[in-house]
PDB file of C-alpha atoms in Angstrom:
ATOM      1  CA  UNK A   1       8.494   6.169  19.827  1.00 40.00           C
ATOM      2  CA  UNK A   2       9.806   2.863  18.636  1.00 40.00           C
ATOM      3  CA  UNK A   3      10.272   2.123  14.961  1.00 40.00           C
ATOM      4  CA  UNK A   4       8.286   5.102  13.696  1.00 36.00           C
ATOM      5  CA  UNK A   5      10.797   5.384  10.882  1.00 34.00           C
ATOM      6  CA  UNK A   6       9.319   2.274   9.168  1.00 36.00           C
ATOM      7  CA  UNK A   7       5.832   3.771   9.005  1.00 36.00           C
ATOM      8  CA  UNK A   8       6.453   4.604   5.317  1.00 35.00           C
ATOM      9  CA  UNK A   9       7.182   1.048   4.626  1.00 35.00           C
ATOM     10  CA  UNK A  10       4.091  -0.134   6.489  1.00 37.00           C
ATOM     11  CA  UNK A  11       1.720   1.856   4.337  1.00 37.00           C
ATOM     12  CA  UNK A  12       3.672   1.992   1.039  1.00 38.00           C
ATOM     13  CA  UNK A  13       4.134   5.264  -0.728  1.00 34.00           C
ATOM     14  CA  UNK A  14       0.435   6.121  -1.057  1.00 33.00           C
ATOM     15  CA  UNK A  15      -0.639   5.118   2.388  1.00 38.00           C
ATOM     16  CA  UNK A  16       2.146   6.977   4.155  1.00 36.00           C
ATOM     17  CA  UNK A  17       0.966  10.420   2.872  1.00 34.00           C
ATOM     18  CA  UNK A  18      -2.353  10.901   4.667  1.00 31.00           C
ATOM     19  CA  UNK A  19      -1.863  14.541   5.705  1.00 34.00           C
ATOM     20  CA  UNK A  20      -1.904  17.432   3.276  1.00 35.00           C
ATOM     21  CA  UNK A  21       0.337  16.556   0.329  1.00 43.00           C
ATOM     22  CA  UNK A  22       1.204  13.780  -2.094  1.00 48.00           C
ATOM     23  CA  UNK A  23       4.342  11.653  -1.898  1.00 55.00           C
ATOM     24  CA  UNK A  24       7.267  13.177  -3.800  1.00 55.00           C
ATOM     25  CA  UNK A  25       7.859   9.945  -5.879  1.00 68.00           C
ATOM     26  CA  UNK A  26       4.186   9.112  -6.420  1.00 75.00           C
ATOM     27  CA  UNK A  27       4.551   9.451 -10.254  1.00 83.00           C
ATOM     28  CA  UNK A  28       7.478   7.044 -10.468  1.00 90.00           C
ATOM     29  CA  UNK A  29       5.879   4.585  -8.178  1.00 90.00           C
ATOM     30  CA  UNK A  30       2.637   4.699 -10.169  1.00 87.00           C
ATOM     31  CA  UNK A  31       4.568   3.941 -13.315  1.00 92.00           C
ATOM     32  CA  UNK A  32       6.153   0.944 -11.536  1.00 95.00           C
ATOM     33  CA  UNK A  33       2.875  -0.223 -10.323  1.00 92.00           C
ATOM     34  CA  UNK A  34       1.364  -0.116 -13.878  1.00 90.00           C
ATOM     35  CA  UNK A  35       4.333  -2.316 -15.010  1.00 94.00           C
ATOM     36  CA  UNK A  36       3.364  -4.818 -12.260  1.00 94.00           C
ATOM     37  CA  UNK A  37      -0.276  -4.699 -13.224  1.00 90.00           C
ATOM     38  CA  UNK A  38       0.658  -5.450 -16.898  1.00 88.00           C
ATOM     39  CA  UNK A  39       1.994  -8.894 -15.828  1.00 91.00           C
ATOM     40  CA  UNK A  40      -1.614  -9.878 -15.207  1.00 87.00           C
ATOM     41  CA  UNK A  41      -3.310  -8.103 -18.069  1.00 84.00           C
ATOM     42  CA  UNK A  42      -0.561  -8.881 -20.638  1.00 88.00           C
ATOM     43  CA  UNK A  43       0.835 -12.298 -19.861  1.00 89.00           C
ATOM     44  CA  UNK A  44       2.937 -12.226 -22.982  1.00 91.00           C
ATOM     45  CA  UNK A  45       5.088  -9.545 -21.419  1.00 92.00           C
ATOM     46  CA  UNK A  46       5.430 -11.018 -17.963  1.00 95.00           C
ATOM     47  CA  UNK A  47       9.113 -11.968 -18.258  1.00 95.00           C
ATOM     48  CA  UNK A  48      10.045  -8.489 -19.769  1.00 96.00           C
ATOM     49  CA  UNK A  49       8.055  -6.618 -17.168  1.00 96.00           C
ATOM     50  CA  UNK A  50       9.515  -8.497 -14.225  1.00 97.00           C
ATOM     51  CA  UNK A  51      13.065  -8.171 -15.563  1.00 97.00           C
ATOM     52  CA  UNK A  52      12.513  -4.353 -15.937  1.00 97.00           C
ATOM     53  CA  UNK A  53      11.282  -4.040 -12.325  1.00 98.00           C
ATOM     54  CA  UNK A  54      14.201  -5.983 -11.156  1.00 98.00           C
ATOM     55  CA  UNK A  55      16.635  -3.726 -12.954  1.00 98.00           C
ATOM     56  CA  UNK A  56      15.034  -0.712 -11.385  1.00 98.00           C
ATOM     57  CA  UNK A  57      14.923  -2.225  -7.943  1.00 98.00           C
ATOM     58  CA  UNK A  58      18.680  -3.124  -8.090  1.00 98.00           C
ATOM     59  CA  UNK A  59      19.532   0.383  -9.382  1.00 97.00           C
ATOM     60  CA  UNK A  60      20.589  -1.085 -12.731  1.00 96.00           C
ATOM     61  CA  UNK A  61      18.360   0.812 -15.160  1.00 96.00           C
ATOM     62  CA  UNK A  62      21.253   1.176 -17.601  1.00 94.00           C
ATOM     63  CA  UNK A  63      21.101  -2.597 -18.152  1.00 95.00           C
ATOM     64  CA  UNK A  64      17.452  -2.498 -19.309  1.00 95.00           C
ATOM     65  CA  UNK A  65      17.354  -4.097 -22.749  1.00 92.00           C
ATOM     66  CA  UNK A  66      16.725  -1.859 -25.714  1.00 90.00           C
ATOM     67  CA  UNK A  67      13.066  -2.007 -26.641  1.00 93.00           C
ATOM     68  CA  UNK A  68      11.996  -3.465 -23.319  1.00 95.00           C
ATOM     69  CA  UNK A  69      10.211  -0.304 -22.132  1.00 95.00           C
ATOM     70  CA  UNK A  70       8.277   0.085 -25.378  1.00 95.00           C
ATOM     71  CA  UNK A  71       7.270  -3.576 -25.116  1.00 93.00           C
ATOM     72  CA  UNK A  72       5.588  -3.016 -21.757  1.00 94.00           C
ATOM     73  CA  UNK A  73       3.886   0.155 -22.805  1.00 91.00           C
ATOM     74  CA  UNK A  74       6.379   2.815 -21.786  1.00 93.00           C
ATOM     75  CA  UNK A  75       8.328   5.451 -23.685  1.00 94.00           C
ATOM     76  CA  UNK A  76      11.808   4.495 -24.728  1.00 94.00           C
ATOM     77  CA  UNK A  77      14.283   5.543 -22.003  1.00 94.00           C
ATOM     78  CA  UNK A  78      11.564   6.462 -19.537  1.00 95.00           C
ATOM     79  CA  UNK A  79      13.011   4.450 -16.820  1.00 95.00           C
ATOM     80  CA  UNK A  80      16.469   6.081 -17.306  1.00 93.00           C
ATOM     81  CA  UNK A  81      15.165   9.307 -15.634  1.00 93.00           C
ATOM     82  CA  UNK A  82      16.766  10.416 -12.401  1.00 92.00           C
ATOM     83  CA  UNK A  83      13.641   9.790 -10.299  1.00 93.00           C
ATOM     84  CA  UNK A  84      13.801   6.037 -11.023  1.00 95.00           C
ATOM     85  CA  UNK A  85      17.248   5.831  -9.467  1.00 94.00           C
ATOM     86  CA  UNK A  86      16.189   7.282  -6.141  1.00 94.00           C
ATOM     87  CA  UNK A  87      16.012   4.931  -3.127  1.00 95.00           C
ATOM     88  CA  UNK A  88      12.232   5.545  -2.720  1.00 95.00           C
ATOM     89  CA  UNK A  89      11.431   4.666  -6.346  1.00 96.00           C
ATOM     90  CA  UNK A  90      13.692   1.562  -5.948  1.00 97.00           C
ATOM     91  CA  UNK A  91      11.779   0.627  -2.890  1.00 97.00           C
ATOM     92  CA  UNK A  92       8.542   1.002  -4.906  1.00 96.00           C
ATOM     93  CA  UNK A  93      10.106  -1.256  -7.607  1.00 97.00           C
ATOM     94  CA  UNK A  94      10.590  -4.035  -4.982  1.00 98.00           C
ATOM     95  CA  UNK A  95       7.048  -3.672  -3.742  1.00 97.00           C
ATOM     96  CA  UNK A  96       5.853  -3.755  -7.414  1.00 97.00           C
ATOM     97  CA  UNK A  97       7.732  -7.095  -7.859  1.00 98.00           C
ATOM     98  CA  UNK A  98       5.880  -8.505  -4.863  1.00 98.00           C
ATOM     99  CA  UNK A  99       2.528  -7.363  -6.318  1.00 96.00           C
ATOM    100  CA  UNK A 100       3.013  -9.476  -9.403  1.00 97.00           C
ATOM    101  CA  UNK A 101       2.906 -12.617  -7.152  1.00 97.00           C
ATOM    102  CA  UNK A 102       4.648 -14.490  -9.942  1.00 97.00           C
ATOM    103  CA  UNK A 103       6.709 -17.584  -9.007  1.00 97.00           C
ATOM    104  CA  UNK A 104       9.764 -15.982 -10.609  1.00 97.00           C
ATOM    105  CA  UNK A 105       9.107 -12.911  -8.349  1.00 97.00           C
ATOM    106  CA  UNK A 106       9.072 -15.038  -5.272  1.00 98.00           C
ATOM    107  CA  UNK A 107      12.207 -16.732  -6.381  1.00 98.00           C
ATOM    108  CA  UNK A 108      13.948 -13.411  -6.948  1.00 98.00           C
ATOM    109  CA  UNK A 109      12.968 -11.898  -3.631  1.00 98.00           C
ATOM    110  CA  UNK A 110      13.655 -15.025  -1.615  1.00 97.00           C
ATOM    111  CA  UNK A 111      17.254 -15.172  -2.973  1.00 97.00           C
ATOM    112  CA  UNK A 112      17.924 -11.532  -2.611  1.00 97.00           C
ATOM    113  CA  UNK A 113      20.805 -10.534  -0.250  1.00 96.00           C
ATOM    114  CA  UNK A 114      21.238  -7.125   1.328  1.00 95.00           C
ATOM    115  CA  UNK A 115      24.501  -6.676  -0.482  1.00 96.00           C
ATOM    116  CA  UNK A 116      22.688  -7.018  -3.805  1.00 97.00           C
ATOM    117  CA  UNK A 117      20.933  -3.709  -3.106  1.00 97.00           C
ATOM    118  CA  UNK A 118      24.047  -1.580  -2.641  1.00 95.00           C
ATOM    119  CA  UNK A 119      24.204   1.440  -0.221  1.00 95.00           C
ATOM    120  CA  UNK A 120      20.934   1.538   1.788  1.00 94.00           C
ATOM    121  CA  UNK A 121      21.699   3.507   4.924  1.00 91.00           C
ATOM    122  CA  UNK A 122      18.117   3.785   6.060  1.00 91.00           C
ATOM    123  CA  UNK A 123      17.333   0.198   5.044  1.00 93.00           C
ATOM    124  CA  UNK A 124      14.341   1.515   3.086  1.00 95.00           C
ATOM    125  CA  UNK A 125      14.952  -0.694   0.134  1.00 96.00           C
ATOM    126  CA  UNK A 126      15.764  -3.813   2.124  1.00 96.00           C
ATOM    127  CA  UNK A 127      12.663  -3.451   4.216  1.00 95.00           C
ATOM    128  CA  UNK A 128      10.627  -2.944   1.034  1.00 96.00           C
ATOM    129  CA  UNK A 129      12.148  -6.042  -0.427  1.00 97.00           C
ATOM    130  CA  UNK A 130      11.344  -8.128   2.714  1.00 96.00           C
ATOM    131  CA  UNK A 131       7.718  -6.867   2.631  1.00 96.00           C
ATOM    132  CA  UNK A 132       7.511  -7.593  -1.113  1.00 97.00           C
ATOM    133  CA  UNK A 133       8.353 -11.180  -0.545  1.00 97.00           C
ATOM    134  CA  UNK A 134       5.637 -11.607   2.103  1.00 97.00           C
ATOM    135  CA  UNK A 135       3.199  -9.768  -0.045  1.00 97.00           C
ATOM    136  CA  UNK A 136       3.867 -12.008  -3.048  1.00 98.00           C
ATOM    137  CA  UNK A 137       3.370 -15.111  -0.913  1.00 98.00           C
ATOM    138  CA  UNK A 138       0.154 -13.654   0.564  1.00 98.00           C
ATOM    139  CA  UNK A 139      -1.248 -12.879  -2.857  1.00 97.00           C
ATOM    140  CA  UNK A 140      -0.786 -16.530  -3.792  1.00 97.00           C
ATOM    141  CA  UNK A 141      -3.195 -17.573  -0.977  1.00 97.00           C
ATOM    142  CA  UNK A 142      -6.781 -17.588  -1.936  1.00 95.00           C
ATOM    143  CA  UNK A 143      -8.484 -18.887   1.257  1.00 96.00           C
ATOM    144  CA  UNK A 144      -9.393 -16.011   3.650  1.00 95.00           C
ATOM    145  CA  UNK A 145      -8.618 -17.971   6.822  1.00 96.00           C
ATOM    146  CA  UNK A 146      -5.269 -19.118   5.529  1.00 97.00           C
ATOM    147  CA  UNK A 147      -4.399 -15.536   4.563  1.00 97.00           C
ATOM    148  CA  UNK A 148      -5.251 -14.423   8.155  1.00 97.00           C
ATOM    149  CA  UNK A 149      -3.115 -17.210   9.542  1.00 96.00           C
ATOM    150  CA  UNK A 150      -0.208 -16.254   7.245  1.00 97.00           C
ATOM    151  CA  UNK A 151      -0.408 -12.577   8.261  1.00 97.00           C
ATOM    152  CA  UNK A 152      -0.671 -13.471  11.986  1.00 95.00           C
ATOM    153  CA  UNK A 153       2.454 -15.631  11.645  1.00 93.00           C
ATOM    154  CA  UNK A 154       4.283 -12.454  10.574  1.00 92.00           C
ATOM    155  CA  UNK A 155       3.401 -10.829  13.835  1.00 92.00           C
ATOM    156  CA  UNK A 156       5.071 -13.492  15.948  1.00 87.00           C
ATOM    157  CA  UNK A 157       8.407 -15.081  15.958  1.00 77.00           C
ATOM    158  CA  UNK A 158       9.040 -18.876  16.387  1.00 66.00           C
ATOM    159  CA  UNK A 159       8.831 -18.564  20.200  1.00 67.00           C
ATOM    160  CA  UNK A 160       5.453 -16.921  20.105  1.00 66.00           C
ATOM    161  CA  UNK A 161       6.782 -13.489  21.050  1.00 75.00           C
ATOM    162  CA  UNK A 162       5.698 -10.428  19.079  1.00 80.00           C
ATOM    163  CA  UNK A 163       7.898  -9.773  16.046  1.00 75.00           C
ATOM    164  CA  UNK A 164       9.341  -6.257  15.659  1.00 76.00           C
ATOM    165  CA  UNK A 165      10.349  -6.324  11.985  1.00 87.00           C
ATOM    166  CA  UNK A 166       9.024  -4.319   9.090  1.00 91.00           C
ATOM    167  CA  UNK A 167       7.072  -7.295   7.857  1.00 93.00           C
ATOM    168  CA  UNK A 168       5.200  -7.392  11.163  1.00 93.00           C
ATOM    169  CA  UNK A 169       4.168  -3.740  10.638  1.00 94.00           C
ATOM    170  CA  UNK A 170       3.024  -4.575   7.153  1.00 96.00           C
ATOM    171  CA  UNK A 171       1.066  -7.577   8.389  1.00 96.00           C
ATOM    172  CA  UNK A 172      -0.761  -5.432  10.896  1.00 96.00           C
ATOM    173  CA  UNK A 173      -1.819  -3.047   8.219  1.00 96.00           C
ATOM    174  CA  UNK A 174      -3.036  -5.891   6.000  1.00 97.00           C
ATOM    175  CA  UNK A 175      -5.036  -7.412   8.781  1.00 97.00           C
ATOM    176  CA  UNK A 176      -6.684  -4.069   9.558  1.00 97.00           C
ATOM    177  CA  UNK A 177      -7.396  -3.503   5.926  1.00 96.00           C
ATOM    178  CA  UNK A 178      -9.028  -6.958   5.455  1.00 95.00           C
ATOM    179  CA  UNK A 179     -11.376  -6.625   8.387  1.00 95.00           C
ATOM    180  CA  UNK A 180      -9.756  -9.355  10.468  1.00 95.00           C
ATOM    181  CA  UNK A 181     -11.933  -8.903  13.553  1.00 95.00           C
ATOM    182  CA  UNK A 182     -10.617 -12.129  15.026  1.00 95.00           C
ATOM    183  CA  UNK A 183      -7.038 -10.738  15.027  1.00 96.00           C
ATOM    184  CA  UNK A 184      -7.714  -7.592  17.067  1.00 96.00           C
ATOM    185  CA  UNK A 185      -6.053  -8.772  20.352  1.00 96.00           C
ATOM    186  CA  UNK A 186      -2.897  -9.791  18.410  1.00 95.00           C
ATOM    187  CA  UNK A 187      -2.954  -6.575  16.473  1.00 96.00           C
ATOM    188  CA  UNK A 188      -3.253  -4.580  19.613  1.00 96.00           C
ATOM    189  CA  UNK A 189      -0.268  -6.297  21.144  1.00 94.00           C
ATOM    190  CA  UNK A 190       1.816  -5.828  18.025  1.00 95.00           C
ATOM    191  CA  UNK A 191       1.122  -2.087  17.683  1.00 95.00           C
ATOM    192  CA  UNK A 192       1.809  -1.524  21.381  1.00 94.00           C
ATOM    193  CA  UNK A 193       5.159  -3.363  20.944  1.00 91.00           C
ATOM    194  CA  UNK A 194       6.129  -0.923  18.056  1.00 91.00           C
ATOM    195  CA  UNK A 195       4.585   2.280  19.388  1.00 91.00           C
ATOM    196  CA  UNK A 196       4.134   3.311  22.918  1.00 88.00           C
ATOM    197  CA  UNK A 197       1.851   5.970  24.336  1.00 94.00           C
ATOM    198  CA  UNK A 198      -0.773   8.056  22.522  1.00 95.00           C
ATOM    199  CA  UNK A 199       0.485   7.358  19.017  1.00 94.00           C
ATOM    200  CA  UNK A 200       0.178   3.539  19.455  1.00 94.00           C
ATOM    201  CA  UNK A 201      -3.396   3.974  20.940  1.00 96.00           C
ATOM    202  CA  UNK A 202      -4.282   6.175  17.987  1.00 94.00           C
ATOM    203  CA  UNK A 203      -3.097   3.554  15.603  1.00 95.00           C
ATOM    204  CA  UNK A 204      -5.079   0.925  17.418  1.00 96.00           C
ATOM    205  CA  UNK A 205      -8.264   3.066  17.056  1.00 95.00           C
ATOM    206  CA  UNK A 206      -7.472   3.682  13.357  1.00 95.00           C
ATOM    207  CA  UNK A 207      -7.132  -0.035  12.780  1.00 96.00           C
ATOM    208  CA  UNK A 208     -10.402  -0.841  14.622  1.00 96.00           C
ATOM    209  CA  UNK A 209     -12.167   1.828  12.642  1.00 95.00           C
ATOM    210  CA  UNK A 210     -10.948   0.176   9.364  1.00 96.00           C
ATOM    211  CA  UNK A 211     -12.096  -3.282  10.618  1.00 97.00           C
ATOM    212  CA  UNK A 212     -15.478  -1.778  11.413  1.00 95.00           C
ATOM    213  CA  UNK A 213     -15.860  -0.300   7.934  1.00 95.00           C
ATOM    214  CA  UNK A 214     -14.934  -3.458   6.115  1.00 96.00           C
ATOM    215  CA  UNK A 215     -17.203  -5.472   8.293  1.00 94.00           C
ATOM    216  CA  UNK A 216     -20.240  -3.512   7.342  1.00 94.00           C
ATOM    217  CA  UNK A 217     -20.931  -5.294   4.108  1.00 94.00           C
ATOM    218  CA  UNK A 218     -19.690  -8.570   2.588  1.00 94.00           C
ATOM    219  CA  UNK A 219     -19.169  -6.645  -0.622  1.00 95.00           C
ATOM    220  CA  UNK A 220     -15.949  -4.849  -0.049  1.00 95.00           C
ATOM    221  CA  UNK A 221     -16.508  -1.969  -2.379  1.00 94.00           C
ATOM    222  CA  UNK A 222     -19.915  -1.337  -0.765  1.00 94.00           C
ATOM    223  CA  UNK A 223     -18.312  -1.479   2.612  1.00 95.00           C
ATOM    224  CA  UNK A 224     -15.583   0.973   1.680  1.00 94.00           C
ATOM    225  CA  UNK A 225     -18.080   3.381   0.042  1.00 93.00           C
ATOM    226  CA  UNK A 226     -19.983   3.475   3.296  1.00 92.00           C
ATOM    227  CA  UNK A 227     -17.076   5.347   4.853  1.00 90.00           C
ATOM    228  CA  UNK A 228     -17.720   8.459   2.796  1.00 81.00           C
ATOM    229  CA  UNK A 229     -19.428  11.362   4.369  1.00 78.00           C
ATOM    230  CA  UNK A 230     -19.572  14.843   2.985  1.00 72.00           C
ATOM    231  CA  UNK A 231     -21.036  16.128   6.305  1.00 72.00           C
ATOM    232  CA  UNK A 232     -17.981  15.159   8.276  1.00 68.00           C
ATOM    233  CA  UNK A 233     -15.543  16.560  10.775  1.00 69.00           C
ATOM    234  CA  UNK A 234     -11.732  16.711  10.569  1.00 68.00           C
ATOM    235  CA  UNK A 235     -11.616  13.624  12.741  1.00 72.00           C
ATOM    236  CA  UNK A 236     -13.393  11.683   9.975  1.00 80.00           C
ATOM    237  CA  UNK A 237     -10.887  12.602   7.327  1.00 84.00           C
ATOM    238  CA  UNK A 238      -8.201   9.886   8.098  1.00 89.00           C
ATOM    239  CA  UNK A 239     -10.702   6.986   7.656  1.00 92.00           C
ATOM    240  CA  UNK A 240     -12.114   8.682   4.503  1.00 89.00           C
ATOM    241  CA  UNK A 241      -8.646   9.110   3.054  1.00 90.00           C
ATOM    242  CA  UNK A 242      -7.931   5.334   3.786  1.00 93.00           C
ATOM    243  CA  UNK A 243     -11.170   4.399   2.090  1.00 92.00           C
ATOM    244  CA  UNK A 244     -10.321   6.507  -0.966  1.00 89.00           C
ATOM    245  CA  UNK A 245      -6.969   4.726  -1.349  1.00 88.00           C
ATOM    246  CA  UNK A 246      -8.585   1.288  -0.823  1.00 91.00           C
ATOM    247  CA  UNK A 247     -11.207   1.986  -3.496  1.00 91.00           C
ATOM    248  CA  UNK A 248      -8.640   3.399  -5.967  1.00 86.00           C
ATOM    249  CA  UNK A 249      -6.528   0.304  -5.513  1.00 83.00           C
ATOM    250  CA  UNK A 250      -9.368  -2.028  -6.276  1.00 84.00           C
ATOM    251  CA  UNK A 251      -8.892  -1.086  -9.900  1.00 77.00           C
ATOM    252  CA  UNK A 252     -12.604  -1.957 -10.423  1.00 84.00           C
ATOM    253  CA  UNK A 253     -15.121  -0.032 -12.500  1.00 90.00           C
ATOM    254  CA  UNK A 254     -17.625  -0.257  -9.610  1.00 93.00           C
ATOM    255  CA  UNK A 255     -15.036   1.192  -7.179  1.00 91.00           C
ATOM    256  CA  UNK A 256     -14.165   3.904  -9.700  1.00 91.00           C
ATOM    257  CA  UNK A 257     -17.859   4.877  -9.903  1.00 92.00           C
ATOM    258  CA  UNK A 258     -18.090   5.221  -6.174  1.00 92.00           C
ATOM    259  CA  UNK A 259     -14.996   7.381  -6.106  1.00 91.00           C
ATOM    260  CA  UNK A 260     -16.478   9.640  -8.873  1.00 91.00           C
ATOM    261  CA  UNK A 261     -19.723   9.831  -7.011  1.00 91.00           C
ATOM    262  CA  UNK A 262     -17.965  10.927  -3.880  1.00 89.00           C
ATOM    263  CA  UNK A 263     -15.872  13.533  -5.781  1.00 88.00           C
ATOM    264  CA  UNK A 264     -19.074  14.912  -7.274  1.00 87.00           C
ATOM    265  CA  UNK A 265     -20.658  15.157  -3.802  1.00 86.00           C
ATOM    266  CA  UNK A 266     -17.565  16.908  -2.413  1.00 83.00           C
ATOM    267  CA  UNK A 267     -17.678  19.373  -5.323  1.00 80.00           C
ATOM    268  CA  UNK A 268     -21.193  20.296  -4.504  1.00 80.00           C
ATOM    269  CA  UNK A 269     -20.330  21.694  -1.122  1.00 73.00           C
ATOM    270  CA  UNK A 270     -21.350  25.323  -1.030  1.00 72.00           C
ATOM    271  CA  UNK A 271     -18.442  27.875  -1.536  1.00 68.00           C
ATOM    272  CA  UNK A 272     -19.168  29.547   1.808  1.00 67.00           C
ATOM    273  CA  UNK A 273     -19.018  26.312   3.756  1.00 66.00           C
ATOM    274  CA  UNK A 274     -16.215  26.315   6.408  1.00 68.00           C
ATOM    275  CA  UNK A 275     -15.277  22.747   5.486  1.00 72.00           C
ATOM    276  CA  UNK A 276     -14.989  23.416   1.718  1.00 72.00           C
ATOM    277  CA  UNK A 277     -11.189  23.763   1.701  1.00 73.00           C
ATOM    278  CA  UNK A 278     -10.676  20.550   3.735  1.00 75.00           C
ATOM    279  CA  UNK A 279     -13.032  18.602   1.539  1.00 79.00           C
ATOM    280  CA  UNK A 280     -11.539  20.102  -1.613  1.00 82.00           C
ATOM    281  CA  UNK A 281      -8.301  18.113  -0.679  1.00 80.00           C
ATOM    282  CA  UNK A 282     -10.255  14.836  -0.583  1.00 83.00           C
ATOM    283  CA  UNK A 283     -11.733  15.606  -4.067  1.00 85.00           C
ATOM    284  CA  UNK A 284      -8.149  16.392  -5.304  1.00 84.00           C
ATOM    285  CA  UNK A 285      -7.021  13.104  -3.743  1.00 84.00           C
ATOM    286  CA  UNK A 286      -9.623  11.163  -5.527  1.00 88.00           C
ATOM    287  CA  UNK A 287      -8.774  12.721  -8.881  1.00 85.00           C
ATOM    288  CA  UNK A 288      -5.053  12.097  -8.329  1.00 80.00           C
ATOM    289  CA  UNK A 289      -5.612   8.478  -7.319  1.00 78.00           C
ATOM    290  CA  UNK A 290      -7.812   7.780 -10.365  1.00 80.00           C
ATOM    291  CA  UNK A 291      -5.151   9.397 -12.714  1.00 78.00           C
ATOM    292  CA  UNK A 292      -2.216   7.623 -11.324  1.00 66.00           C
ATOM    293  CA  UNK A 293      -3.241   4.175 -10.177  1.00 60.00           C
ATOM    294  CA  UNK A 294      -2.380   1.170 -12.371  1.00 55.00           C
ATOM    295  CA  UNK A 295      -4.772   0.737 -15.347  1.00 56.00           C
TER     296      UNK A 295
END
């Protein structure tokens, strides 16, 4: 199975854990995402927030200026904790930098060299940094067709062949999540180039299912909400977990209302129902996502 190791990079920390547990560094990553979100809600702290994220990403938390954490709404010394020095948390910091989509973020990421990161045997942080740059560039594009063209360009190299890099895997995920029906043939080719056999075919089906959900309604939140089904089978869980993550990441009051409505429906399943335990995990997932996503 080719390049399976980069699956975590493709989905980010939250998307990668779609089985039965939550990612080990979800708390640290959620904090870093909140810092990134603050650059939009609190423009006066943009420079400080971005500088803090850069220090975490580069493993230089000791260089964070005194008072900087408090200025961006954290406790003093919070980012000095051990979990923020782990490679996975640093990878999340790079991704958070990309989420800001600030010109300064693009400049930082585009000038970054692998040596700047330090020891990175698995290339987890370097891949995250490369994806972060493409993510920042994508977020600066407002036209849907131009966004699709940008993502498709990440799937192909200059000679028109399928690209095999981490950014290509990220672009596939973005195209699937955005409901890019027109891109399905290219998506299929890219997935099969990365993953052969049954796993690759399962990923194609999962992508097509996501595109189908997003295409149900021009209102993205309503489209995502249509994926929820209390009367479901284990085969439905993967697409429902995906929809939950997508709704939580909307950061929108309407999306939150849909999540809470689904959680209430899941909680009403009779105690003697054979699917109660399985659905209880979905309810826990919703509550965790609402509690940890950026405010």
